PDB file of C-alpha atoms and ligand atoms in Angstrom:
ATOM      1  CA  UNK A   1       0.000   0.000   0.000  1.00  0.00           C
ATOM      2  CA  UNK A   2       1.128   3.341  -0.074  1.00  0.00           C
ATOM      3  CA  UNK A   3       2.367   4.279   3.222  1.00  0.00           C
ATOM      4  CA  UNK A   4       1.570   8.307   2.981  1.00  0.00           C
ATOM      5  CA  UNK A   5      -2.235   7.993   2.820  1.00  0.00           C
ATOM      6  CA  UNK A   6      -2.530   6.157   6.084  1.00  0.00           C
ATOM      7  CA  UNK A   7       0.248   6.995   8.264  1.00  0.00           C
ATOM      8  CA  UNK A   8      -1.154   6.253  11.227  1.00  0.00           C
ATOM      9  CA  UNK A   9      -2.685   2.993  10.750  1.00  0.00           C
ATOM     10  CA  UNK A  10      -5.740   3.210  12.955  1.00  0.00           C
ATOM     11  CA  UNK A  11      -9.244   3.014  11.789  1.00  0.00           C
ATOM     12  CA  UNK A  12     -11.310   4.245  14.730  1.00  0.00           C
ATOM     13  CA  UNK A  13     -14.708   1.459  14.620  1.00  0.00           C
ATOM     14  CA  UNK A  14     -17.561   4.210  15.126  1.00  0.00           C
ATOM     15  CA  UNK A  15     -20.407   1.652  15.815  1.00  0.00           C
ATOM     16  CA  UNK A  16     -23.523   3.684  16.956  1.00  0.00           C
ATOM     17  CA  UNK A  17     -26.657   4.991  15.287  1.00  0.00           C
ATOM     18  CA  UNK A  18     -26.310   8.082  16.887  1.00  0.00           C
ATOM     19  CA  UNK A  19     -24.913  11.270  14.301  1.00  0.00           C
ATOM     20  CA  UNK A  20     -24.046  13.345  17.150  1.00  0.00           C
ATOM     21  CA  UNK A  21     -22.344  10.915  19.324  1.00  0.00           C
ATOM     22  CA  UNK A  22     -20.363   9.670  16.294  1.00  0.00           C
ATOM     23  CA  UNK A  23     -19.047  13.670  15.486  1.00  0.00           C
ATOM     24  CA  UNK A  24     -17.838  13.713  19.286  1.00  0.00           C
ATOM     25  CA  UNK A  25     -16.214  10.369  19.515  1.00  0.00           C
ATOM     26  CA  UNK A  26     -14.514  11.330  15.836  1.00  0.00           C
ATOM     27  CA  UNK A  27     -13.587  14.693  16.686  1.00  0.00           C
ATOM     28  CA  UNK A  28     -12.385  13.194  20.630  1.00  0.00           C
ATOM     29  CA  UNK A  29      -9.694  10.561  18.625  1.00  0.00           C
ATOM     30  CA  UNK A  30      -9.287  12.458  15.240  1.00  0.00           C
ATOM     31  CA  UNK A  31      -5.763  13.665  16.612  1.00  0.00           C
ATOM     32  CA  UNK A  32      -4.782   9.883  17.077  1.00  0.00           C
ATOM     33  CA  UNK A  33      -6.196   7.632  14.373  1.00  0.00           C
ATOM     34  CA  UNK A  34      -5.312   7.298  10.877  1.00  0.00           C
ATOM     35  CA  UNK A  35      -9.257   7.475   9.684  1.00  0.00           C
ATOM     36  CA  UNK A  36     -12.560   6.259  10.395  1.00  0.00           C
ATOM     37  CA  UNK A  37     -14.511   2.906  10.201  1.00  0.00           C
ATOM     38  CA  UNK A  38     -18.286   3.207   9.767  1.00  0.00           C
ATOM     39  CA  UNK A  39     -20.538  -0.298  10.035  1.00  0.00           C
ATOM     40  CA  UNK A  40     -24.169  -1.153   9.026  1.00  0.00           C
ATOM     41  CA  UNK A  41     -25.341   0.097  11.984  1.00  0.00           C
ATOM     42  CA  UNK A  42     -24.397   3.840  11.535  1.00  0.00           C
ATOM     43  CA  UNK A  43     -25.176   3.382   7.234  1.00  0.00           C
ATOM     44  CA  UNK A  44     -28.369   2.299   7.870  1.00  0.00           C
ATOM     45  CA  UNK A  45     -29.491   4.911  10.460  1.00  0.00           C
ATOM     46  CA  UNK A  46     -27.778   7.889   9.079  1.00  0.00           C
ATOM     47  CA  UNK A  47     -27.280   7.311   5.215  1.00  0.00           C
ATOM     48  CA  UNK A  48     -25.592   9.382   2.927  1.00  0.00           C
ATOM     49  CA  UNK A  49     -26.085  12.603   4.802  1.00  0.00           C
ATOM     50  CA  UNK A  50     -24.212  11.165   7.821  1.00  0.00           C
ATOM     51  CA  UNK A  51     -21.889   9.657   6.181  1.00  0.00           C
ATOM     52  CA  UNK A  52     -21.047  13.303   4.352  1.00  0.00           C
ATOM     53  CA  UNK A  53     -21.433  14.756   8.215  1.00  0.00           C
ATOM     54  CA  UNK A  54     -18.680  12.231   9.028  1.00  0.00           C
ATOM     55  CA  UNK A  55     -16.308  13.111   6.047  1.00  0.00           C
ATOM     56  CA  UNK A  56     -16.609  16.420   6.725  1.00  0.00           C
ATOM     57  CA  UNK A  57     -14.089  15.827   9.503  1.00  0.00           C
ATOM     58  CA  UNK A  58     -11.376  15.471   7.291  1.00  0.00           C
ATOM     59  CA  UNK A  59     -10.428  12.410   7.901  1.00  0.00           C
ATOM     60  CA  UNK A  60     -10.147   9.196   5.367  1.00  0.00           C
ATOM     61  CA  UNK A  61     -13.172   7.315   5.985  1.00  0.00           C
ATOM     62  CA  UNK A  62     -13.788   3.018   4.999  1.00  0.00           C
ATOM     63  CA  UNK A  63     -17.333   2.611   4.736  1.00  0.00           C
ATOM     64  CA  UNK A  64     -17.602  -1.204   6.185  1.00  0.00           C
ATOM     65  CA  UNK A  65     -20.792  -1.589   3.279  1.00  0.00           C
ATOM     66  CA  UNK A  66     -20.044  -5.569   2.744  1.00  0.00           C
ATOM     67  CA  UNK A  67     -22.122  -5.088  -0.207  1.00  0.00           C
ATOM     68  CA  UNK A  68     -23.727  -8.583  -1.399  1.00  0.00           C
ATOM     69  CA  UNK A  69     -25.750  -9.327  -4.565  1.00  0.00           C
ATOM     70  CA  UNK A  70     -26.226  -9.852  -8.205  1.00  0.00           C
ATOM     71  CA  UNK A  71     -23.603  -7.460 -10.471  1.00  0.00           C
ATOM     72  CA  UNK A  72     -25.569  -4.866 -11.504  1.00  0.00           C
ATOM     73  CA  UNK A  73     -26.720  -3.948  -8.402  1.00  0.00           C
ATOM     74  CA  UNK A  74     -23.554  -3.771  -6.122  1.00  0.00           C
ATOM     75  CA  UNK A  75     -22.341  -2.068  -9.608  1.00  0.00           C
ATOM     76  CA  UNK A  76     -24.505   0.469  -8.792  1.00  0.00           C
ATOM     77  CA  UNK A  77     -24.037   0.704  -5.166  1.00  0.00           C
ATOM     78  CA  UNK A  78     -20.554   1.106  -5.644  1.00  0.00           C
ATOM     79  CA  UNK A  79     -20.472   3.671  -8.154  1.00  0.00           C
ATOM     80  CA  UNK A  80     -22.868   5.374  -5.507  1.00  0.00           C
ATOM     81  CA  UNK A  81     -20.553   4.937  -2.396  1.00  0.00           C
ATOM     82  CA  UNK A  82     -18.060   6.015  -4.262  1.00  0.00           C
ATOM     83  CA  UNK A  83     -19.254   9.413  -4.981  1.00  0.00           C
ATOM     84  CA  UNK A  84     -19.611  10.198  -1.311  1.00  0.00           C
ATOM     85  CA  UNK A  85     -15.798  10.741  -1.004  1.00  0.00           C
ATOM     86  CA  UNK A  86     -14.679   8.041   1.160  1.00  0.00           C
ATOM     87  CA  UNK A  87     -11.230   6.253   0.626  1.00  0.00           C
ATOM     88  CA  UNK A  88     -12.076   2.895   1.505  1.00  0.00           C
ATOM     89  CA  UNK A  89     -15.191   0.514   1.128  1.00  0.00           C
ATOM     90  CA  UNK A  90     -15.871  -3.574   0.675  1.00  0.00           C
ATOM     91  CA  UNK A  91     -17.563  -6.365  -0.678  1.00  0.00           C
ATOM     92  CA  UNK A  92     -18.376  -9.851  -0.229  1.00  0.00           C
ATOM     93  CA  UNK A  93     -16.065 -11.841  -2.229  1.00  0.00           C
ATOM     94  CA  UNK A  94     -18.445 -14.629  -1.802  1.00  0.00           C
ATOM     95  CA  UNK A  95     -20.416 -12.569  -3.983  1.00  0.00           C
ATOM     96  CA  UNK A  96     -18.132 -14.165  -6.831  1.00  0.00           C
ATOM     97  CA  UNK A  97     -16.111 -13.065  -9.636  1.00  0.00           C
ATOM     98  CA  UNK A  98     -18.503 -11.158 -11.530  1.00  0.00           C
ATOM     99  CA  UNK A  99     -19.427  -9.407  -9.170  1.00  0.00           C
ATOM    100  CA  UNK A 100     -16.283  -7.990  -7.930  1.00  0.00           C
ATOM    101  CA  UNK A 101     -15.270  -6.914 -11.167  1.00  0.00           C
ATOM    102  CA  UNK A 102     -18.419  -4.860 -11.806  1.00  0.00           C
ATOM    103  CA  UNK A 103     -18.010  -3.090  -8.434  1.00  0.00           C
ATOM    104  CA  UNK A 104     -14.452  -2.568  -9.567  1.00  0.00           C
ATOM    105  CA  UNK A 105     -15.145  -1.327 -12.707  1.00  0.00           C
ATOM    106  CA  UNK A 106     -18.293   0.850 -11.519  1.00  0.00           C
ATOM    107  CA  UNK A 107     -16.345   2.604  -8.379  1.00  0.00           C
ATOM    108  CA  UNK A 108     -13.272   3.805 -10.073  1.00  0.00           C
ATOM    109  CA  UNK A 109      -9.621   3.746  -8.935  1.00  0.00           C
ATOM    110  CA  UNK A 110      -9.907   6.905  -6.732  1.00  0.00           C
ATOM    111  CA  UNK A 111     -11.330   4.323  -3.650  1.00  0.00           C
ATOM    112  CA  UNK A 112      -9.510   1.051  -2.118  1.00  0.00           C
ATOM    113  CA  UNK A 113     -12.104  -1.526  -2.764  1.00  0.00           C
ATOM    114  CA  UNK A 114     -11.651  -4.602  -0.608  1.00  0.00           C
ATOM    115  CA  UNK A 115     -13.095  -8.086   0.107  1.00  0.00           C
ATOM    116  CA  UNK A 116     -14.896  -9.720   3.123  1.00  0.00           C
ATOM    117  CA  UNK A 117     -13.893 -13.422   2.917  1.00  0.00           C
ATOM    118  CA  UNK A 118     -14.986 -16.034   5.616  1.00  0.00           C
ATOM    119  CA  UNK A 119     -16.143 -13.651   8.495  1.00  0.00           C
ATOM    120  CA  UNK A 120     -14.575 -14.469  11.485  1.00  0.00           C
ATOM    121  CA  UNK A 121     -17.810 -15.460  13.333  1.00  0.00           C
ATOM    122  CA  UNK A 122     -17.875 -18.234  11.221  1.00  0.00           C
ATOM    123  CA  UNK A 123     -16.012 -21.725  11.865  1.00  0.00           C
ATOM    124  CA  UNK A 124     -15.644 -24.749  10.052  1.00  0.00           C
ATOM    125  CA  UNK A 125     -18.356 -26.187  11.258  1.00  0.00           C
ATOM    126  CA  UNK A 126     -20.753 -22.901  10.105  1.00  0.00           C
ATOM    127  CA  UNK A 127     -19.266 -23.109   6.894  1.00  0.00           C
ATOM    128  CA  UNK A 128     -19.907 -27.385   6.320  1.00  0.00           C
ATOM    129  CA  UNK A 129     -23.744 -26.167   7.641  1.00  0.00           C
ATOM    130  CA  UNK A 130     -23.816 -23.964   4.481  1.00  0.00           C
ATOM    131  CA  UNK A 131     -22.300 -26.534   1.922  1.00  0.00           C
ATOM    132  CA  UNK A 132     -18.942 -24.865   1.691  1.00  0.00           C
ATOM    133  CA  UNK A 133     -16.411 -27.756   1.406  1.00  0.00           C
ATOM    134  CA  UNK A 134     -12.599 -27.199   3.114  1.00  0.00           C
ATOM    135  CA  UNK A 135     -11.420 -25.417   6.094  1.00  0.00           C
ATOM    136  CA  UNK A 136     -12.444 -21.382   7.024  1.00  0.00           C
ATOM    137  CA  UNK A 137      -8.122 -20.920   6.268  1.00  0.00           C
ATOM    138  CA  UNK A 138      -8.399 -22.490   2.517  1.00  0.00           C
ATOM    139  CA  UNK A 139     -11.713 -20.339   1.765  1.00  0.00           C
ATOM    140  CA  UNK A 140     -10.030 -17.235   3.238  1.00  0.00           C
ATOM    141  CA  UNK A 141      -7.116 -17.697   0.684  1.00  0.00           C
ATOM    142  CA  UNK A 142      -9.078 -18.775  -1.940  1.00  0.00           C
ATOM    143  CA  UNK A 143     -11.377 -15.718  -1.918  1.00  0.00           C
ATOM    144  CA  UNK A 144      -8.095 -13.337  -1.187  1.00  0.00           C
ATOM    145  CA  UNK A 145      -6.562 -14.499  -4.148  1.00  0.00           C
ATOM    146  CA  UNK A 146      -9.736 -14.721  -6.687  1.00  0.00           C
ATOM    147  CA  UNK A 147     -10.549 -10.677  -5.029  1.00  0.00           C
ATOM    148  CA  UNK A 148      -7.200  -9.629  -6.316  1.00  0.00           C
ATOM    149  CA  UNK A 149      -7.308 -11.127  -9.635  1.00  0.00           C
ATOM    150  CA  UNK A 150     -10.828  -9.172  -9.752  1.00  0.00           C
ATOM    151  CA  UNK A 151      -8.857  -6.059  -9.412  1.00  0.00           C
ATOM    152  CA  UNK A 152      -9.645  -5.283  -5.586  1.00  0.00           C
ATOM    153  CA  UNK A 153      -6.769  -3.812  -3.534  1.00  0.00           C
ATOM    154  CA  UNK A 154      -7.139  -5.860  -0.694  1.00  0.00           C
ATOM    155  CA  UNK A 155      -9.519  -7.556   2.063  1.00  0.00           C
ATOM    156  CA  UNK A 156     -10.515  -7.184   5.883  1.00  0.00           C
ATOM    157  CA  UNK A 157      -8.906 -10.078   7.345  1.00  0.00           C
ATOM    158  CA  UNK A 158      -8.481 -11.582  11.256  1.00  0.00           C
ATOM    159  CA  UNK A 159      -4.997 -10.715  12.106  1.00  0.00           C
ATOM    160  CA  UNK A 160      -4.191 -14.568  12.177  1.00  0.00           C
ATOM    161  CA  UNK A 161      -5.191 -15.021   8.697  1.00  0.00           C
ATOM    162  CA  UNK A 162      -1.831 -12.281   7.525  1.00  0.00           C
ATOM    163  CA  UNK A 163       0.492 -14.285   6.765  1.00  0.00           C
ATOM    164  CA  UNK A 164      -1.236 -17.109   4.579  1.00  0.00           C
ATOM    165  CA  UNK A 165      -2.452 -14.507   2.722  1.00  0.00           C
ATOM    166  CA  UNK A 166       1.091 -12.168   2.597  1.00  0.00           C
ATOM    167  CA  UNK A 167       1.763 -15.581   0.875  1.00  0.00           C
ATOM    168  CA  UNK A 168      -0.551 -16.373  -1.792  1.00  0.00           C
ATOM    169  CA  UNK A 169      -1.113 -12.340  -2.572  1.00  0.00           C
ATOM    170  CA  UNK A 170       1.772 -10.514  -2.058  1.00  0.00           C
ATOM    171  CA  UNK A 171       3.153  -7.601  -0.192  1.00  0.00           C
ATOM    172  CA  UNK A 172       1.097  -4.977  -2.196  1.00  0.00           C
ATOM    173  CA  UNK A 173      -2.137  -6.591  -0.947  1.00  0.00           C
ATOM    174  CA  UNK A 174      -3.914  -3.944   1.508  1.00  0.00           C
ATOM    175  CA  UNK A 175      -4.679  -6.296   4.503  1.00  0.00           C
ATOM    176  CA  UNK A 176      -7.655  -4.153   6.735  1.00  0.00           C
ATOM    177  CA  UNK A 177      -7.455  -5.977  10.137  1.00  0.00           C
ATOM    178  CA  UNK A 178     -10.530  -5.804  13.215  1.00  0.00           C
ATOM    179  CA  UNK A 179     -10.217  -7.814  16.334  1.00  0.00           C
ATOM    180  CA  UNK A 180      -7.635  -5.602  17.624  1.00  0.00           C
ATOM    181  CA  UNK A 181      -6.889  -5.316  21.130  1.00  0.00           C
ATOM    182  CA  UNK A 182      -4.650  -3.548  23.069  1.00  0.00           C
ATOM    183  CA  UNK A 183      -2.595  -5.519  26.191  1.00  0.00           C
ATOM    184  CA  UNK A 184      -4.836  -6.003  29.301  1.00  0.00           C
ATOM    185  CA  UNK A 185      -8.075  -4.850  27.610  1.00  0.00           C
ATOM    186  CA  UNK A 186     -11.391  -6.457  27.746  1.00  0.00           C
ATOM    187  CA  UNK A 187     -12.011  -8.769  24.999  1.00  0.00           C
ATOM    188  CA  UNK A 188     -15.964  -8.025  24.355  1.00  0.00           C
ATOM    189  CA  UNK A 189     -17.216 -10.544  21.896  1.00  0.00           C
ATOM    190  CA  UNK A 190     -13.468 -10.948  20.132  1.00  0.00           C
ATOM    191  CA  UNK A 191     -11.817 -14.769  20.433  1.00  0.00           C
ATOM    192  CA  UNK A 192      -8.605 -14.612  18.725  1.00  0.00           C
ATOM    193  CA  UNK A 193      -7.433 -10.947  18.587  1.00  0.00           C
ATOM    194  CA  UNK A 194      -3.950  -9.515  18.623  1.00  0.00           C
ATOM    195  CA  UNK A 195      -2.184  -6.230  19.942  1.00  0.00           C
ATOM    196  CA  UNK A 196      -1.786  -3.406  17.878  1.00  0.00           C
ATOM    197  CA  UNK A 197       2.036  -3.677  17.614  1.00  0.00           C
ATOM    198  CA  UNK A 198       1.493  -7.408  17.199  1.00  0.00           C
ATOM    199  CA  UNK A 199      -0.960  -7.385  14.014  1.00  0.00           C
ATOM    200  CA  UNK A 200       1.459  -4.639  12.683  1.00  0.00           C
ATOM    201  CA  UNK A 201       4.873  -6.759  12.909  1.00  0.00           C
ATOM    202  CA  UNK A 202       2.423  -9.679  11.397  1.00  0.00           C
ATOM    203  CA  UNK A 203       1.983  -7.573   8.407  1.00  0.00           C
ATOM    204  CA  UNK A 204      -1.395  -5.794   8.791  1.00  0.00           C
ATOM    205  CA  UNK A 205      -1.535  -2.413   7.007  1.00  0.00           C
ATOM    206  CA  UNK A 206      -4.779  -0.929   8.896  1.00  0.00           C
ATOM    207  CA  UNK A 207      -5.822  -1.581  12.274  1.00  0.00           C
ATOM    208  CA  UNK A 208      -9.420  -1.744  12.871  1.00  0.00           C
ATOM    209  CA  UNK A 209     -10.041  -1.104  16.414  1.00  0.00           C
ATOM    210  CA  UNK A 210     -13.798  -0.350  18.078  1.00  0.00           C
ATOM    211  CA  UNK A 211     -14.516  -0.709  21.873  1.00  0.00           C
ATOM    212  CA  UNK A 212     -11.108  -0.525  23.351  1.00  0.00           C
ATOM    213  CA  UNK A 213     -10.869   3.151  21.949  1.00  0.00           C
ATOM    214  CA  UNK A 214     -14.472   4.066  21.556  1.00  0.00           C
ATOM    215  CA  UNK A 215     -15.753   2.198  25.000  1.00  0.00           C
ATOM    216  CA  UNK A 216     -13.178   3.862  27.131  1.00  0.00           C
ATOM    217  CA  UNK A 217     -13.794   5.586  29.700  1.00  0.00           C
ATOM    218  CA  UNK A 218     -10.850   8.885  28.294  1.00  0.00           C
ATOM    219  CA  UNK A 219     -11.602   7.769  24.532  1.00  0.00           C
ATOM    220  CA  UNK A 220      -9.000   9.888  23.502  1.00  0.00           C
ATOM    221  CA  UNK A 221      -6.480   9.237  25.811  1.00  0.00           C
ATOM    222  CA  UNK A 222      -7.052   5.314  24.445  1.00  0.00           C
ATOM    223  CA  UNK A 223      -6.482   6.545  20.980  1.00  0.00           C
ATOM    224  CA  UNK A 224      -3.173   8.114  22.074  1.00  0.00           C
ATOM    225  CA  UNK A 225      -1.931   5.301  23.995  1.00  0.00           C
ATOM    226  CA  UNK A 226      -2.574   2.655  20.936  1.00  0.00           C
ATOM    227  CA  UNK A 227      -0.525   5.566  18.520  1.00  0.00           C
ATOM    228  CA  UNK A 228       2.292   5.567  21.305  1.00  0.00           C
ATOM    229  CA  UNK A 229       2.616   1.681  21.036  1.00  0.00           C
ATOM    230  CA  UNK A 230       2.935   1.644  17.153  1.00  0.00           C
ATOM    231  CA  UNK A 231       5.805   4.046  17.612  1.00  0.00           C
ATOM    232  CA  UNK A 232       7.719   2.273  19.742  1.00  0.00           C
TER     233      UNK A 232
HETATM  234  O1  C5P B 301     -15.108  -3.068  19.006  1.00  0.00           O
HETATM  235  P1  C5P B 301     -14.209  -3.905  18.145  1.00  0.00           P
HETATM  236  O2  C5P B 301     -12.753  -3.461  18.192  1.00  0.00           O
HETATM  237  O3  C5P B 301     -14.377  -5.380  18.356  1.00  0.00           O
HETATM  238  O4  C5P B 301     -14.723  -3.545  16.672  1.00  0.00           O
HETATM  239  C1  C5P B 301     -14.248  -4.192  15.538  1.00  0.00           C
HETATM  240  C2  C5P B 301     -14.962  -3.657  14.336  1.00  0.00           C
HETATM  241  O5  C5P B 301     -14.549  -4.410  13.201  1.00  0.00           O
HETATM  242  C3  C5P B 301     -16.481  -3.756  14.392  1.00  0.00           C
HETATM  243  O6  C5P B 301     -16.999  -2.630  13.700  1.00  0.00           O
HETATM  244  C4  C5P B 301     -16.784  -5.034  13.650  1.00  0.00           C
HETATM  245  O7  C5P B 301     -18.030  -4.997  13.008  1.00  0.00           O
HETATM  246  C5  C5P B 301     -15.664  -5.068  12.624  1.00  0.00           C
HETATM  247  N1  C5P B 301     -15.290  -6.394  12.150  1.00  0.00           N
HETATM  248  C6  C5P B 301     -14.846  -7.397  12.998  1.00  0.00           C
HETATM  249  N2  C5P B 301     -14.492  -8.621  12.503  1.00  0.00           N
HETATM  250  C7  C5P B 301     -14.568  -8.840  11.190  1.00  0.00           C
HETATM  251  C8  C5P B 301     -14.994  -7.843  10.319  1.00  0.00           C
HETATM  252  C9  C5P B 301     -15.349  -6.608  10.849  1.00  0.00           C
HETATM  253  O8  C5P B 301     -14.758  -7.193  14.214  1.00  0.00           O
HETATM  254  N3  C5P B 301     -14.196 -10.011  10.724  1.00  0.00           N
END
């Protein structure tokens, strides 16, 4: 990736319905991440006029879409998403090859598009319940790799996933990392997470982290902490 449009690698996870409380927490961190990461949940409750409220800010904002569906239509979406003047959104790769290279084609080359592969809620056994064959680790590679000959610049991927996927896809491959969690913090609904430092020296190029920064009780002080460690 290129290393002067994120320098600080953070991606503050903004994960409330609630415009107002979403300007404060932004404005609280802005100083101390690298950009913004807004979910479903905020999309759906403030739209496109949020979402312009949020990039107002100034900062470089991934819009977690996961967009899903025939061609055309995440075609569409994209080309629409990509108006709004974020620098980061993604798609299901599951969604298959067509469709990736329509939302490819249809957002441009002025936004990162990335790929969802096996979310990490799922296991083996989820994925054997849906009629995938092979292990969550082959499909996450296998998706990675068929993404990036579809043209997309990367995918969001559990900081244990890096290096199989360094492998098959190379060190250009933007890797978008969640499940972040600084040393001694609570670990919420997150199984196998990693420190920040950690997922960076792994490989990761963005850090997506939520609660520990946005559920603390000196938000911004959490935010300057997590910087400090990367710099270390
Ligand atoms: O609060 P926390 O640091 O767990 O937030 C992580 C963010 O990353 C959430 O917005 C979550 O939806 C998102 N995410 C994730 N795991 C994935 C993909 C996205 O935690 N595999």
């Amino acid at each position: 990736m290129n290393p002067s449009r994120f320098q600080n690698p953070v991606f503050v996870a903004i994960d409330t319905p609630d415009l107002d409380r979403a300007l404060a927490l932004a404005k609280a961190v802005g100083p101390h991440v690298g950009g913004l990461k807004l979910g479903l949940e905020f999309l759906t409750a403030r739209g496109p006029e949020g979402l312009a409220a949020m990039a107002k800010l100034g900062h470089p904002i991934f819009a977690d879409t996961k967009f899903h569906d025939i061609p055309n239509t995440v075609a569409g979406a994209a080309r629409e998403i990509a108006r709004l003047g974020i620098a980061i959104f993604n798609i299901h790769a599951s969604g298959g090859e067509a469709m990736m290279r329509a939302a490819r084609k249809a957002a441009g080359e002025g936004v990162k598009l990335i790929a969802v592969t096996v979310l990490t809620s799922l296991d083996d056994r989820d994925l054997d319940a849906v009629g995938q064959r092979g292990t969550a680790a082959e499909q996450v590679v296998r998706l990675a790799s068929l993404a990036q000959s579809c043209g997309l610049d990367g995918v969001v991927c559990s900081a244990h996933e890096i290096a199989a996927i360094r492998k098959a896809c190379g060190k250009d491959f933007l890797l978008v990392v969640p499940g972040i969690r600084p040393a001694g913090s609570d670990l919420a609904d997150q199984r196998r997470v990693m420190t920040p430092r950690e997922a960076l020296d792994a490989g990761a190029d963005i850090l997506v982290v939520g609660r520990p920064i946005t559920g603390a009780a000196d938000p911004t002080q959490a935010a300057r902490a997590i910087a400090e460690s990367l710099h270390g």
